[in-house]
Amino acid sequence: MELTLKSKQNVKSAYLSSTIEKTKTGICGFDEITFGGLPKNRPTLLVGGIGTGKTFMSMHFLLNGVNQFQENGVFMTFEEKTSELVTNFSNFNVDIDELVKNKKLYFEHLHIAQYEMHESGKYNIDGLFVRIEHAMNAINAKRIVLDSLDTLFTNLDINMLRNEFKKLFFWLKEKNITAVITAEQGDIYLTRLGLEENVADCVIELTNRIINQISTRRLRIMKYRGSFHANNEYPFIIDNEGMNVFPIATNLIEYNISNQRVSSGIKNLDAMLDNKGFFVGSSILISGSAGTGKTSLTAFFAKSNCENNKKCLFCAFEESSKQIMRNMKSIGIDLEKYVTSNNLIFYYARPTLQNLELHFMRIKALIEIEKPDVIILDPVTNLMTEGPNSDVRGMLTRFIDYLKTQQISVMFTAAITLKSVTINPSDEGISSMVDTWLMVEDIVTENKRNRIIYILKSRGMPHSKEVKAFEISNQGIDIYELDKIENHAILENRNNGAVLNGNIT
Amino acid sequence: MDSKALYRFSLFVSGEGLLAKKAIFNCKKYLDIFLQSNYDMEIIDVLQYPKLAIDENIIALPILKRKNPLPEISIVGDMSNLELFKSDLLMN
């Protein structure tokens, strides 16, 4: 009894003191999921298959060390020649040659020639230790990468290998250096060589999986001795900006909430929203089946923002920017003028072009450059073709979280209807992260299709609960009261199930 | 030693551990047997000359390198296996 109490206290104190020191990698998102980076002065094992980004991540770790944390780094490569390595990273916006010249970085290629392996009796790999130590001392390094173990140990026999592997890890620990050691992933064992991974304090796994013909890179922290860490698999991308791990850091409690309002661009719609429009920094969903005028509503929102000299980023996943501009001209909105004045920026990409993470990362990169006040995503349901719905939802939630921390209003359209929500409950998941939800519907009465609009919810404001008629013409959008006869006909038809379903089933 | 010796060797070791001692002892013994005094061998402790480990691309230790005659031939280990030592180093 006493014992259990004591051990409980131990657990608690361990949690509170947050134990070990960490070294920041500077890799976007990674330091967040590990609560501070890699274990300081200890070796980390980075495993993954071919082309999963092991070399890239470890190089990124070194370059960030030099550029952001004034920590010099050693890169010991057993695979590529150092000149090749430098060339591979030359489009990375850093002058590696310069860093080497200034003794911030040190590269060494350890070439293992077959002829060395005439053997007679026992031997060890002390030569490696000598060279590592020499390299570390040459530039007073705080970080080191060994890439990769497999090549180094290819020619060693397995029993000796285990010994030397352990020795290497313990030796690195003594040297007070934060090390990253890469290794190929194996089928049965964690590493292809079947090493005793338990000597590593931290093990990170990289994978590159293909779902629906689109490849997604993922990162997982398999083990982190003495530290709490996030357990999930996190998508990440590699591009010329570097490596980015989702989630983007969000601290939901800390972001500011605005009381300011922004007009929807349609006077009568503002009237339904407490006469003031949406909250600045809120998320707005416009849902409805095809052809109900969702894109037109977003165009009005964009226009109203641009007119107030705000910046708007329009992310189109369905139509090209030129097509949108032409179509909107037909209802009296000249978007081109705002593009010229640089108030409106288009991001157009086919959903199938790349994976979801990449879309969001590119948009995020654009946000950081352009600093828009408003973002429009039209339509998000098109992204759903990419991978399972739960993925999209998780991604979208993280993305909206991110936008909220930046106080950017987001308006997105989705081809979902109330009915499709009941068929596909995950659609409802989207709605839960939305502050204001507008529904547009298409009702067919005897000889006419009627559009109706209503507000499903709007957090934090008194809003209209009426169902209103909604007309798009070359004069723009008109929202007005339904007259009694029309109202009756429409509601009757609606109750008879004439609601068109969205394209999600 | 005779600087004009036909056979020239470099033996790299680390420190003064058992492995290093064994290698030095065995090398001397076998070379004396096969080449009498007609050879020249320098012993280098890479702990003291780490730069040499880089220049000579050394990872495994101890390592014996035949510098002359060419081609250069290397053999790693404590040289406890006489047959391998002989065939790899002297028959090539």
Coordinates of C-alpha atoms in Angstrom, one line a residue:
Chain A
M1 CA 0.0 0.0 0.0
E2 CA 2.7 2.4 1.0
L3 CA 4.7 1.3 -1.9
T4 CA 2.1 2.1 -4.5
L5 CA 1.6 5.5 -3.0
K6 CA 5.3 6.2 -3.2
S7 CA 5.6 5.1 -6.7
K8 CA 2.7 7.3 -7.7
Q9 CA 4.4 10.3 -6.2
N10 CA 7.5 9.4 -8.1
V11 CA 5.6 9.4 -11.3
K12 CA 4.1 12.7 -10.5
S13 CA 7.3 14.4 -9.6
A14 CA 8.9 13.0 -12.7
Y15 CA 6.1 14.6 -14.7
L16 CA 6.4 17.9 -13.0
S17 CA 10.2 18.3 -13.3
S18 CA 9.9 17.5 -17.0
T19 CA 13.2 15.7 -16.7
I20 CA 15.8 16.0 -19.4
E21 CA 17.4 18.8 -21.3
K22 CA 16.6 19.1 -24.9
T23 CA 18.2 20.5 -28.0
K24 CA 16.0 22.3 -30.4
T25 CA 16.1 21.1 -34.0
G26 CA 14.5 24.2 -35.4
I27 CA 12.5 22.0 -37.7
C28 CA 9.0 23.5 -37.9
G29 CA 6.6 21.4 -35.9
F30 CA 9.1 18.8 -34.6
D31 CA 10.1 20.7 -31.5
E32 CA 6.5 21.1 -30.6
I33 CA 5.6 17.4 -30.8
T34 CA 8.7 16.4 -28.8
F35 CA 8.2 19.3 -26.3
G36 CA 11.6 20.9 -27.0
G37 CA 13.5 18.8 -29.5
L38 CA 16.0 16.0 -29.3
P39 CA 17.6 14.8 -26.1
K40 CA 20.5 17.0 -25.4
N41 CA 24.0 15.3 -25.4
R42 CA 22.5 12.0 -26.3
P43 CA 22.2 9.9 -29.4
T44 CA 19.0 9.7 -31.4
L45 CA 18.3 6.9 -33.8
L46 CA 16.5 8.0 -37.0
V47 CA 15.1 5.0 -38.9
G48 CA 13.3 4.9 -42.2
G49 CA 13.2 3.2 -45.6
I50 CA 14.8 4.4 -48.7
G51 CA 13.9 8.0 -49.7
T52 CA 12.0 8.8 -46.5
G53 CA 14.1 11.9 -45.8
K54 CA 16.6 10.7 -43.2
T55 CA 19.6 12.5 -44.7
F56 CA 17.5 15.6 -45.3
M57 CA 16.2 15.7 -41.8
S58 CA 19.6 15.2 -40.2
M59 CA 21.2 17.8 -42.4
H60 CA 18.4 20.2 -41.6
F61 CA 19.1 19.6 -37.9
L62 CA 22.7 20.6 -38.4
L63 CA 22.0 23.6 -40.6
N64 CA 19.5 25.0 -38.1
G65 CA 22.0 24.4 -35.3
V66 CA 24.4 26.7 -37.1
N67 CA 21.9 29.3 -38.3
Q68 CA 19.6 29.5 -35.4
F69 CA 21.3 28.2 -32.3
Q70 CA 25.0 29.0 -32.8
E71 CA 25.8 25.3 -32.5
N72 CA 28.4 23.9 -34.9
G73 CA 27.8 20.6 -36.5
V74 CA 29.7 17.6 -37.9
F75 CA 28.3 15.5 -40.7
M76 CA 30.0 12.1 -41.1
T77 CA 28.7 10.4 -44.2
F78 CA 29.4 6.9 -45.2
E79 CA 27.3 7.1 -48.4
E80 CA 27.6 10.2 -50.4
K81 CA 30.8 12.1 -51.1
T82 CA 30.8 15.4 -49.3
S83 CA 30.8 17.3 -52.5
E84 CA 27.7 15.5 -53.7
L85 CA 26.1 16.2 -50.4
V86 CA 26.8 19.9 -50.6
T87 CA 25.4 19.9 -54.2
N88 CA 22.3 18.2 -53.1
F89 CA 21.6 20.9 -50.5
S90 CA 22.7 23.8 -52.6
N91 CA 19.1 24.8 -53.4
F92 CA 18.5 25.1 -49.7
N93 CA 19.2 28.9 -49.4
V94 CA 22.4 28.4 -47.5
D95 CA 26.0 28.6 -48.6
I96 CA 27.3 25.3 -47.2
D97 CA 30.8 25.9 -48.6
E98 CA 30.9 29.2 -46.7
L99 CA 29.9 27.5 -43.4
V100 CA 32.5 24.9 -43.9
K101 CA 35.1 27.6 -44.5
N102 CA 34.1 29.5 -41.4
K103 CA 34.4 26.3 -39.4
K104 CA 30.7 26.1 -38.5
L105 CA 30.2 22.8 -40.3
Y106 CA 32.5 19.9 -40.9
F107 CA 32.0 17.2 -43.4
E108 CA 33.8 13.9 -43.6
H109 CA 33.3 11.1 -46.0
L110 CA 34.2 7.8 -44.5
H111 CA 34.7 5.5 -47.4
I112 CA 34.8 1.9 -46.5
A113 CA 36.7 0.0 -49.1
Q114 CA 36.3 -3.7 -49.5
Y115 CA 40.0 -4.3 -49.5
E116 CA 40.2 -3.2 -46.0
M117 CA 38.4 -6.2 -45.0
H118 CA 41.1 -8.8 -45.2
E119 CA 40.7 -10.0 -41.7
S120 CA 43.0 -11.8 -39.4
G121 CA 41.7 -12.1 -35.9
K122 CA 39.8 -9.6 -33.8
Y123 CA 39.5 -5.9 -34.4
N124 CA 37.3 -2.9 -33.4
I125 CA 36.3 0.4 -35.0
D126 CA 38.3 2.7 -32.9
G127 CA 39.4 4.5 -36.0
L128 CA 35.9 5.8 -36.3
F129 CA 35.9 7.1 -32.8
V130 CA 39.3 8.8 -33.4
R131 CA 37.9 10.5 -36.5
I132 CA 34.7 11.6 -34.9
E133 CA 36.6 13.1 -32.0
H134 CA 39.0 14.8 -34.3
A135 CA 36.1 16.3 -36.3
M136 CA 34.3 17.4 -33.1
N137 CA 37.4 19.1 -31.8
A138 CA 38.2 20.8 -35.1
I139 CA 35.1 23.0 -34.9
N140 CA 34.0 22.6 -31.3
A141 CA 30.8 20.8 -32.4
K142 CA 27.7 20.5 -30.4
R143 CA 25.8 18.4 -33.0
I144 CA 26.8 15.4 -35.0
V145 CA 25.2 13.3 -37.7
L146 CA 26.2 9.8 -38.7
D147 CA 24.6 8.8 -42.0
S148 CA 24.1 5.9 -42.2
L149 CA 24.9 3.0 -39.9
D150 CA 24.0 0.4 -42.6
T151 CA 26.8 1.4 -44.9
L152 CA 29.2 1.7 -42.1
F153 CA 28.6 -1.7 -40.8
T154 CA 27.9 -3.6 -44.0
N155 CA 31.2 -5.5 -43.9
L156 CA 31.3 -6.2 -40.2
D157 CA 30.2 -9.5 -38.8
I158 CA 27.0 -9.4 -36.8
N159 CA 28.4 -10.2 -33.4
M160 CA 31.1 -7.7 -33.5
L161 CA 28.6 -5.3 -34.9
R162 CA 26.4 -5.4 -31.9
N163 CA 29.3 -4.8 -29.6
E164 CA 30.6 -1.9 -31.6
F165 CA 27.1 -0.4 -32.0
K166 CA 26.6 -0.3 -28.3
K167 CA 30.1 1.1 -27.8
L168 CA 29.4 3.8 -30.3
F169 CA 26.2 4.9 -28.4
F170 CA 27.8 4.9 -25.0
W171 CA 30.8 6.7 -26.3
L172 CA 28.7 9.4 -27.9
K173 CA 26.9 10.0 -24.6
E174 CA 30.2 10.6 -22.9
K175 CA 31.2 13.1 -25.4
N176 CA 28.5 15.6 -24.6
I177 CA 27.2 15.9 -28.1
T178 CA 23.7 15.7 -29.5
A179 CA 23.9 13.0 -32.1
V180 CA 21.6 11.8 -34.9
I181 CA 22.4 8.4 -36.3
T182 CA 20.4 7.2 -39.3
A183 CA 19.6 3.6 -40.1
E184 CA 17.7 1.7 -42.7
Q185 CA 14.4 0.3 -41.5
G186 CA 14.1 -3.5 -41.3
D187 CA 11.2 -5.9 -41.7
I188 CA 11.4 -7.8 -38.5
Y189 CA 13.7 -5.6 -36.4
L190 CA 13.5 -1.9 -36.2
T191 CA 16.7 -1.5 -38.2
R192 CA 17.7 -3.6 -41.1
L193 CA 20.8 -4.8 -39.2
G194 CA 18.7 -6.0 -36.3
L195 CA 20.5 -3.9 -33.7
E196 CA 19.7 -3.5 -30.1
E197 CA 17.8 -0.2 -30.4
N198 CA 17.3 0.0 -26.7
V199 CA 20.7 1.6 -26.4
A200 CA 19.2 4.7 -28.1
D201 CA 17.5 7.2 -25.9
C202 CA 15.2 8.5 -28.7
V203 CA 14.0 6.7 -31.8
I204 CA 12.3 8.4 -34.6
E205 CA 10.7 6.7 -37.5
L206 CA 10.1 8.2 -40.9
T207 CA 7.8 6.6 -43.5
N208 CA 6.7 7.4 -47.0
R209 CA 3.3 5.8 -47.7
I210 CA 1.2 5.9 -50.8
I211 CA -2.5 6.2 -50.4
N212 CA -4.7 6.8 -53.5
Q213 CA -1.5 7.2 -55.6
I214 CA -0.4 10.2 -53.6
S215 CA 2.5 9.7 -51.3
T216 CA 2.6 11.1 -47.8
R217 CA 5.6 11.4 -45.6
R218 CA 5.0 10.6 -42.0
L219 CA 7.1 11.0 -38.8
R220 CA 6.6 9.1 -35.5
I221 CA 8.5 9.3 -32.3
M222 CA 8.8 5.6 -31.3
K223 CA 10.5 6.2 -28.1
Y224 CA 11.8 9.0 -26.0
R225 CA 13.5 8.1 -22.8
G226 CA 12.7 10.4 -19.9
S227 CA 10.4 12.6 -21.8
F228 CA 6.8 12.9 -22.7
H229 CA 6.1 13.1 -26.4
A230 CA 3.2 13.0 -28.8
N231 CA 2.6 9.5 -30.0
N232 CA 0.8 10.0 -33.3
E233 CA 2.1 9.8 -36.8
Y234 CA 2.6 13.2 -38.1
P235 CA 2.6 14.1 -41.8
F236 CA 5.5 16.2 -42.9
I237 CA 6.7 17.7 -46.1
I238 CA 10.1 18.4 -47.6
D239 CA 10.5 21.2 -50.0
N240 CA 13.1 23.9 -50.8
E241 CA 12.0 25.7 -47.7
G242 CA 13.1 22.8 -45.6
M243 CA 11.2 20.2 -43.6
N244 CA 7.9 20.9 -42.0
V245 CA 6.0 18.7 -39.6
F246 CA 2.3 19.1 -38.9
P247 CA 0.8 20.1 -36.6
I248 CA 1.8 23.7 -36.8
A249 CA 2.1 24.8 -33.3
T250 CA -1.1 26.0 -31.8
N251 CA -1.9 26.9 -28.3
L252 CA -5.6 27.2 -28.3
I253 CA -5.8 29.0 -25.0
E254 CA -3.4 31.7 -25.9
Y255 CA -4.7 33.3 -29.1
N256 CA -6.6 36.5 -29.1
I257 CA -10.2 36.8 -29.9
S258 CA -11.4 39.8 -31.8
N259 CA -14.6 41.7 -31.3
Q260 CA -14.3 43.4 -34.7
R261 CA -16.6 42.6 -37.4
V262 CA -16.2 42.2 -41.1
S263 CA -18.9 42.6 -43.7
S264 CA -20.0 39.7 -45.9
G265 CA -20.2 42.0 -48.8
I266 CA -23.9 41.5 -49.1
K267 CA -26.0 44.0 -47.2
N268 CA -29.0 41.8 -46.6
L269 CA -26.7 38.9 -45.4
D270 CA -25.1 41.3 -42.9
A271 CA -28.6 42.1 -41.7
M272 CA -29.1 38.4 -40.9
L273 CA -25.9 38.5 -38.9
D274 CA -26.8 41.0 -36.3
N275 CA -26.4 43.8 -38.9
K276 CA -22.6 43.6 -38.6
G277 CA -21.4 40.6 -40.5
F278 CA -18.9 38.0 -39.4
F279 CA -16.3 38.3 -36.6
V280 CA -12.8 39.0 -37.7
G281 CA -10.7 35.9 -37.3
S282 CA -13.6 33.5 -37.3
S283 CA -14.2 30.5 -39.5
I284 CA -17.1 30.6 -41.9
L285 CA -18.6 27.6 -43.7
I286 CA -20.8 27.9 -46.7
S287 CA -22.3 24.6 -47.5
G288 CA -24.8 23.5 -50.1
S289 CA -25.2 21.3 -53.1
A290 CA -23.8 22.0 -56.5
G291 CA -24.9 25.2 -58.2
T292 CA -26.3 26.9 -55.2
G293 CA -24.0 29.9 -55.5
K294 CA -21.3 29.1 -52.9
T295 CA -18.5 30.5 -54.9
S296 CA -20.5 33.7 -55.7
L297 CA -20.9 34.3 -52.0
T298 CA -17.2 33.9 -51.4
A299 CA -16.5 36.4 -54.2
F300 CA -18.7 39.0 -52.5
F301 CA -16.8 38.4 -49.3
A302 CA -13.5 38.8 -51.1
K303 CA -14.7 42.0 -52.8
S304 CA -15.9 43.6 -49.6
N305 CA -12.5 42.9 -48.0
C306 CA -10.5 44.2 -50.9
E307 CA -12.6 47.3 -51.0
N308 CA -11.7 48.0 -47.4
N309 CA -8.0 47.6 -48.5
K310 CA -7.7 44.3 -46.8
K311 CA -5.7 41.5 -48.3
C312 CA -7.5 38.4 -49.4
L313 CA -6.0 35.0 -50.4
F314 CA -8.3 33.0 -52.6
C315 CA -7.5 29.3 -52.7
A316 CA -9.3 27.7 -55.6
F317 CA -9.4 23.9 -55.9
E318 CA -12.0 23.6 -58.6
E319 CA -11.8 26.4 -61.0
S320 CA -8.8 28.3 -62.2
S321 CA -8.4 31.9 -61.2
K322 CA -9.1 33.2 -64.7
Q323 CA -12.3 31.1 -64.8
I324 CA -13.4 32.5 -61.4
M325 CA -12.7 36.1 -62.5
R326 CA -14.7 35.6 -65.7
N327 CA -17.6 34.0 -64.0
M328 CA -17.8 36.6 -61.3
K329 CA -17.8 39.4 -63.9
S330 CA -21.1 38.0 -65.0
I331 CA -22.6 38.8 -61.7
G332 CA -21.1 42.2 -61.5
I333 CA -17.9 41.7 -59.6
D334 CA -14.6 42.7 -61.1
L335 CA -12.0 40.7 -59.2
E336 CA -9.3 41.5 -61.7
K337 CA -9.0 45.0 -60.4
Y338 CA -8.2 43.7 -57.0
V339 CA -5.6 41.3 -58.3
T340 CA -3.9 44.3 -60.0
S341 CA -4.0 46.3 -56.8
N342 CA -2.5 43.3 -55.1
N343 CA -5.4 43.0 -52.6
L344 CA -6.4 39.7 -54.0
I345 CA -4.1 36.8 -54.5
F346 CA -5.1 33.5 -56.1
Y347 CA -3.7 30.1 -55.2
Y348 CA -4.9 27.6 -57.7
A349 CA -4.0 23.9 -57.5
R350 CA -5.6 20.7 -58.6
P351 CA -6.3 18.6 -55.5
T352 CA -4.7 15.6 -57.1
L353 CA -1.5 17.5 -57.8
Q354 CA 0.0 16.7 -54.5
N355 CA -0.9 15.5 -51.1
L356 CA -3.0 17.5 -48.7
E357 CA -0.2 18.4 -46.4
L358 CA 1.7 20.0 -49.3
H359 CA -1.4 22.1 -50.2
F360 CA -1.7 23.4 -46.7
M361 CA 2.0 24.0 -46.3
R362 CA 2.1 25.9 -49.6
I363 CA -0.8 28.0 -48.5
K364 CA 0.9 28.5 -45.1
A365 CA 4.0 29.6 -46.8
L366 CA 2.0 32.1 -48.9
I367 CA 0.3 33.4 -45.8
E368 CA 3.7 34.1 -44.2
I369 CA 4.8 36.0 -47.3
E370 CA 1.6 37.9 -48.1
K371 CA 0.1 38.2 -44.6
P372 CA -3.6 38.2 -45.8
D373 CA -6.5 39.2 -43.6
V374 CA -8.9 36.8 -45.1
I375 CA -8.6 33.4 -46.7
I376 CA -11.1 31.6 -48.9
L377 CA -10.9 27.9 -49.6
D378 CA -13.2 26.9 -52.4
P379 CA -14.2 24.1 -52.0
V380 CA -12.7 22.0 -49.3
T381 CA -14.8 19.0 -50.2
N382 CA -12.7 18.7 -53.3
L383 CA -9.7 17.9 -51.1
M384 CA -11.6 15.0 -49.7
T385 CA -10.8 13.0 -52.8
E386 CA -7.3 12.9 -51.3
G387 CA -7.2 10.3 -48.7
P388 CA -9.6 9.3 -46.0
N389 CA -12.1 11.9 -44.8
S390 CA -10.7 11.7 -41.2
D391 CA -7.3 12.8 -42.6
V392 CA -8.8 15.8 -44.3
R393 CA -10.8 16.8 -41.3
G394 CA -7.8 16.5 -39.0
M395 CA -5.7 18.5 -41.4
L396 CA -8.4 21.1 -41.8
T397 CA -8.9 21.4 -38.0
R398 CA -5.2 22.0 -37.6
F399 CA -5.1 24.5 -40.4
I400 CA -8.1 26.5 -39.0
D401 CA -6.4 26.4 -35.6
Y402 CA -3.4 27.9 -37.2
L403 CA -5.4 30.6 -39.0
K404 CA -7.1 31.5 -35.7
T405 CA -3.8 32.1 -34.0
Q406 CA -2.9 34.4 -36.8
Q407 CA -6.3 36.2 -36.6
I408 CA -7.1 35.4 -40.2
S409 CA -10.7 35.0 -41.1
V410 CA -11.3 31.9 -43.2
M411 CA -14.3 31.3 -45.4
F412 CA -14.6 27.9 -46.9
T413 CA -17.2 26.2 -49.0
A414 CA -18.2 22.6 -48.9
A415 CA -20.6 20.5 -51.0
I416 CA -22.4 19.1 -48.0
T417 CA -26.0 19.3 -47.1
L418 CA -27.9 18.5 -44.0
K419 CA -28.9 15.2 -45.6
S420 CA -25.4 14.2 -46.5
V421 CA -24.3 14.9 -42.9
T422 CA -26.6 12.2 -41.8
I423 CA -25.2 9.8 -44.4
N424 CA -21.7 10.8 -43.7
P425 CA -21.2 11.8 -40.1
S426 CA -17.7 12.9 -40.7
D427 CA -19.0 15.9 -42.5
E428 CA -20.5 17.1 -39.2
G429 CA -16.9 17.1 -37.9
I430 CA -16.2 19.9 -40.2
S431 CA -19.1 21.9 -38.9
S432 CA -17.9 21.6 -35.3
M433 CA -14.8 23.7 -36.0
V434 CA -16.8 26.4 -37.8
D435 CA -18.0 29.6 -36.1
T436 CA -20.5 30.6 -38.6
W437 CA -22.3 28.1 -40.8
L438 CA -24.4 29.3 -43.8
M439 CA -26.5 26.9 -45.7
V440 CA -27.6 27.4 -49.2
E441 CA -30.2 25.1 -50.9
D442 CA -31.8 24.6 -54.1
I443 CA -35.6 23.9 -54.0
V444 CA -37.5 23.0 -57.1
T445 CA -41.1 24.2 -57.1
E446 CA -43.5 23.7 -60.0
N447 CA -41.6 25.6 -62.7
K448 CA -38.6 27.1 -61.0
R449 CA -35.5 26.4 -59.0
N450 CA -35.4 28.6 -56.0
R451 CA -32.4 29.3 -53.9
I452 CA -32.8 29.7 -50.2
I453 CA -30.3 30.7 -47.6
Y454 CA -30.3 30.4 -43.8
I455 CA -27.9 30.5 -40.9
L456 CA -27.4 27.2 -39.2
K457 CA -25.3 28.7 -36.5
S458 CA -23.2 31.7 -35.7
R459 CA -21.3 31.7 -32.5
G460 CA -21.3 34.7 -30.3
M461 CA -24.0 36.9 -32.0
P462 CA -27.7 37.1 -32.3
H463 CA -28.5 36.0 -35.8
S464 CA -31.5 35.5 -38.0
K465 CA -33.3 32.2 -37.9
E466 CA -35.3 32.9 -41.0
V467 CA -35.1 31.1 -44.3
K468 CA -34.6 33.7 -47.0
A469 CA -34.8 33.7 -50.7
F470 CA -31.6 34.3 -52.5
E471 CA -31.2 35.4 -56.1
I472 CA -28.1 35.7 -58.2
S473 CA -28.3 38.0 -61.2
N474 CA -26.0 40.2 -63.3
Q475 CA -26.7 42.8 -60.6
G476 CA -25.2 40.7 -57.9
I477 CA -26.8 38.8 -55.1
D478 CA -30.1 39.7 -53.6
I479 CA -31.4 38.2 -50.4
Y480 CA -35.0 38.9 -49.5
E481 CA -38.0 37.6 -47.6
L482 CA -39.9 34.8 -49.0
D483 CA -43.5 35.7 -49.7
K484 CA -46.1 33.6 -48.1
I485 CA -47.2 31.6 -51.1
E486 CA -43.7 30.9 -52.2
N487 CA -42.7 30.1 -48.7
H488 CA -45.4 27.6 -48.4
A489 CA -44.6 25.9 -51.7
I490 CA -40.9 25.7 -51.0
L491 CA -41.3 24.4 -47.5
E492 CA -43.8 21.8 -48.7
N493 CA -41.4 20.6 -51.4
R494 CA -38.6 20.6 -49.0
N495 CA -40.4 18.5 -46.6
N496 CA -41.2 16.1 -49.3
G497 CA -37.5 15.5 -49.7
A498 CA -36.8 17.5 -52.7
V499 CA -33.6 18.7 -51.3
L500 CA -30.7 17.9 -53.6
N501 CA -28.0 16.0 -52.0
G502 CA -24.5 17.1 -52.1
N503 CA -22.0 15.1 -54.0
I504 CA -20.7 13.4 -50.8
T505 CA -22.1 10.1 -50.0
Chain B
M1 CA 66.7 -0.6 -39.8
D2 CA 67.4 -0.9 -43.5
S3 CA 65.7 1.9 -45.3
K4 CA 66.1 0.2 -48.6
A5 CA 64.0 -2.8 -47.4
L6 CA 61.8 -4.3 -50.1
Y7 CA 58.9 -4.6 -47.7
R8 CA 57.6 -1.6 -45.9
F9 CA 54.6 -1.7 -43.6
S10 CA 52.6 0.6 -41.4
L11 CA 50.8 -0.8 -38.5
F12 CA 48.0 1.4 -37.0
V13 CA 46.8 0.8 -33.5
S14 CA 44.8 2.7 -31.0
G15 CA 46.3 3.1 -27.5
E16 CA 48.0 0.4 -25.7
G17 CA 45.2 -2.1 -25.1
L18 CA 45.3 -5.8 -25.5
L19 CA 44.3 -5.7 -29.2
A20 CA 47.2 -3.3 -30.0
K21 CA 49.7 -5.3 -28.1
K22 CA 48.7 -8.5 -29.7
A23 CA 48.8 -7.0 -33.2
I24 CA 52.3 -5.6 -32.6
F25 CA 53.5 -8.8 -31.2
N26 CA 52.0 -11.0 -33.9
C27 CA 53.1 -8.8 -36.8
K28 CA 56.7 -8.7 -35.6
K29 CA 56.7 -12.4 -35.0
Y30 CA 55.3 -13.4 -38.4
L31 CA 57.3 -10.8 -40.4
D32 CA 60.4 -12.0 -38.7
I33 CA 59.6 -15.5 -39.7
F34 CA 58.7 -14.8 -43.3
L35 CA 60.9 -11.9 -44.2
Q36 CA 63.7 -12.2 -41.6
S37 CA 64.9 -8.6 -41.1
N38 CA 64.3 -7.7 -44.7
Y39 CA 61.4 -5.4 -43.9
D40 CA 60.6 -2.1 -42.3
M41 CA 57.6 -1.5 -40.1
E42 CA 56.4 1.7 -38.4
I43 CA 53.9 1.5 -35.6
I44 CA 51.4 4.4 -35.4
D45 CA 49.1 5.1 -32.5
V46 CA 46.1 6.9 -34.1
L47 CA 45.1 8.3 -30.8
Q48 CA 48.2 10.5 -31.0
Y49 CA 47.9 11.2 -34.7
P50 CA 44.2 11.4 -35.5
K51 CA 44.9 13.3 -38.7
L52 CA 46.6 10.1 -40.1
A53 CA 43.4 8.2 -39.5
I54 CA 41.6 10.5 -41.9
D55 CA 44.4 10.5 -44.4
E56 CA 44.7 6.8 -44.4
N57 CA 40.9 6.4 -44.2
I58 CA 41.0 4.2 -41.2
I59 CA 38.0 2.9 -39.4
A60 CA 38.8 -0.6 -38.2
L61 CA 41.8 -1.1 -36.0
P62 CA 44.4 -2.5 -35.7
I63 CA 45.3 -2.4 -39.3
L64 CA 48.5 -3.3 -41.1
K65 CA 49.1 -1.6 -44.4
R66 CA 51.7 -2.8 -46.9
K67 CA 53.2 0.3 -48.4
N68 CA 55.7 -1.4 -50.5
P69 CA 55.7 -3.2 -52.8
L70 CA 52.5 -1.8 -54.4
P71 CA 49.6 -2.3 -54.6
E72 CA 48.8 -1.3 -51.1
I73 CA 47.3 -4.1 -49.2
S74 CA 45.5 -3.8 -45.9
I75 CA 44.7 -6.4 -43.3
V76 CA 42.7 -5.7 -40.1
G77 CA 42.7 -7.6 -36.9
D78 CA 45.1 -8.7 -34.1
M79 CA 46.8 -10.9 -36.8
S80 CA 46.2 -14.0 -34.8
N81 CA 45.3 -16.0 -37.9
L82 CA 48.6 -16.9 -39.5
E83 CA 47.3 -18.4 -42.7
L84 CA 45.2 -15.4 -43.6
F85 CA 48.0 -13.1 -42.7
K86 CA 50.4 -15.0 -45.0
S87 CA 48.1 -15.4 -47.9
D88 CA 46.6 -11.9 -47.9
L89 CA 49.8 -9.9 -47.2
L90 CA 52.7 -11.8 -48.6
M91 CA 51.3 -13.8 -51.5
N92 CA 49.8 -10.9 -53.3

